[in-house]
Amino acid sequence: YQKKLEFLRNDPVTRNMDAVKHNRIIVLDADAMQAGIRLFRGLQTLSAAFASGKAAQ
């Protein structure tokens, strides 16, 4: 995921996104975004990010 973060931060278009500008990027495993039992782990990760202020509400 480090290469993807580097791309997001350096690309002329994506570096202007609010989440990138304010370092509110939430890293999720690809399996956590697919329908299935691991989806709940992804939801927990997102919930924790919102609760900690890492993600904009």
PDB file of C-alpha atoms in Angstrom:
ATOM      1  CA  TYR A   1       0.000   0.000   0.000  1.00  0.00           C
ATOM      2  CA  GLN A   2       2.970   2.330   0.367  1.00  0.00           C
ATOM      3  CA  LYS A   3       3.243   2.729  -3.414  1.00  0.00           C
ATOM      4  CA  LYS A   4      -0.441   3.626  -3.616  1.00  0.00           C
ATOM      5  CA  LEU A   5      -0.054   6.212  -0.835  1.00  0.00           C
ATOM      6  CA  GLU A   6       2.948   7.684  -2.630  1.00  0.00           C
ATOM      7  CA  PHE A   7       0.908   7.890  -5.831  1.00  0.00           C
ATOM      8  CA  LEU A   8      -2.010   9.581  -4.047  1.00  0.00           C
ATOM      9  CA  ARG A   9       0.299  12.145  -2.476  1.00  0.00           C
ATOM     10  CA  ASN A  10       2.236  12.934  -5.663  1.00  0.00           C
ATOM     11  CA  ASP A  11      -0.341  12.726  -8.438  1.00  0.00           C
ATOM     12  CA  PRO A  12      -1.399  16.246  -9.533  1.00  0.00           C
ATOM     13  CA  VAL A  13      -5.087  15.341  -9.314  1.00  0.00           C
ATOM     14  CA  THR A  14      -5.313  13.121  -6.233  1.00  0.00           C
ATOM     15  CA  ARG A  15      -2.962  15.208  -4.086  1.00  0.00           C
ATOM     16  CA  ASN A  16      -5.638  17.925  -4.067  1.00  0.00           C
ATOM     17  CA  MET A  17      -8.290  15.655  -2.547  1.00  0.00           C
ATOM     18  CA  ASP A  18      -9.227  16.670   1.016  1.00  0.00           C
ATOM     19  CA  ALA A  19      -8.456  13.216   2.413  1.00  0.00           C
ATOM     20  CA  VAL A  20      -4.968  13.274   0.907  1.00  0.00           C
ATOM     21  CA  LYS A  21      -4.257  16.908   1.848  1.00  0.00           C
ATOM     22  CA  HIS A  22      -5.246  16.313   5.473  1.00  0.00           C
ATOM     23  CA  ASN A  23      -3.790  12.791   5.764  1.00  0.00           C
ATOM     24  CA  ARG A  24      -7.190  11.211   6.333  1.00  0.00           C
ATOM     25  CA  ILE A  25      -6.428   8.098   4.326  1.00  0.00           C
ATOM     26  CA  ILE A  26      -7.771   4.883   5.790  1.00  0.00           C
ATOM     27  CA  VAL A  27      -5.902   1.774   4.674  1.00  0.00           C
ATOM     28  CA  LEU A  28      -8.103  -1.284   4.284  1.00  0.00           C
ATOM     29  CA  ASP A  29      -7.246  -4.780   3.149  1.00  0.00           C
ATOM     30  CA  ALA A  30      -8.932  -5.510  -0.183  1.00  0.00           C
ATOM     31  CA  ASP A  31     -10.750  -8.474   1.414  1.00  0.00           C
ATOM     32  CA  ALA A  32     -12.332  -6.089   3.920  1.00  0.00           C
ATOM     33  CA  MET A  33     -14.187  -4.383   1.079  1.00  0.00           C
ATOM     34  CA  GLN A  34     -15.721  -7.529  -0.429  1.00  0.00           C
ATOM     35  CA  ALA A  35     -19.050  -9.002   0.561  1.00  0.00           C
ATOM     36  CA  GLY A  36     -18.366 -11.707   3.116  1.00  0.00           C
ATOM     37  CA  ILE A  37     -17.336 -12.303   6.707  1.00  0.00           C
ATOM     38  CA  ARG A  38     -14.251 -10.053   6.404  1.00  0.00           C
ATOM     39  CA  LEU A  39     -16.459  -7.104   5.539  1.00  0.00           C
ATOM     40  CA  PHE A  40     -17.154  -6.731   9.271  1.00  0.00           C
ATOM     41  CA  ARG A  41     -13.439  -6.248   9.954  1.00  0.00           C
ATOM     42  CA  GLY A  42     -13.436  -3.454   7.377  1.00  0.00           C
ATOM     43  CA  LEU A  43     -16.435  -1.844   9.049  1.00  0.00           C
ATOM     44  CA  GLN A  44     -14.658  -2.021  12.410  1.00  0.00           C
ATOM     45  CA  THR A  45     -11.597  -0.346  10.896  1.00  0.00           C
ATOM     46  CA  LEU A  46     -13.716   2.434   9.396  1.00  0.00           C
ATOM     47  CA  SER A  47     -15.631   2.873  12.656  1.00  0.00           C
ATOM     48  CA  ALA A  48     -12.395   3.194  14.628  1.00  0.00           C
ATOM     49  CA  ALA A  49     -11.062   5.746  12.125  1.00  0.00           C
ATOM     50  CA  PHE A  50     -14.171   7.900  12.467  1.00  0.00           C
ATOM     51  CA  ALA A  51     -14.140   7.602  16.270  1.00  0.00           C
ATOM     52  CA  SER A  52     -10.475   8.646  16.477  1.00  0.00           C
ATOM     53  CA  GLY A  53     -10.946  11.627  14.190  1.00  0.00           C
ATOM     54  CA  LYS A  54      -8.695  10.116  11.491  1.00  0.00           C
ATOM     55  CA  ALA A  55     -11.568  10.370   8.996  1.00  0.00           C
ATOM     56  CA  ALA A  56     -13.667  13.446   8.358  1.00  0.00           C
ATOM     57  CA  GLN A  57     -17.256  13.095   9.476  1.00  0.00           C
TER      58      GLN A  57
END
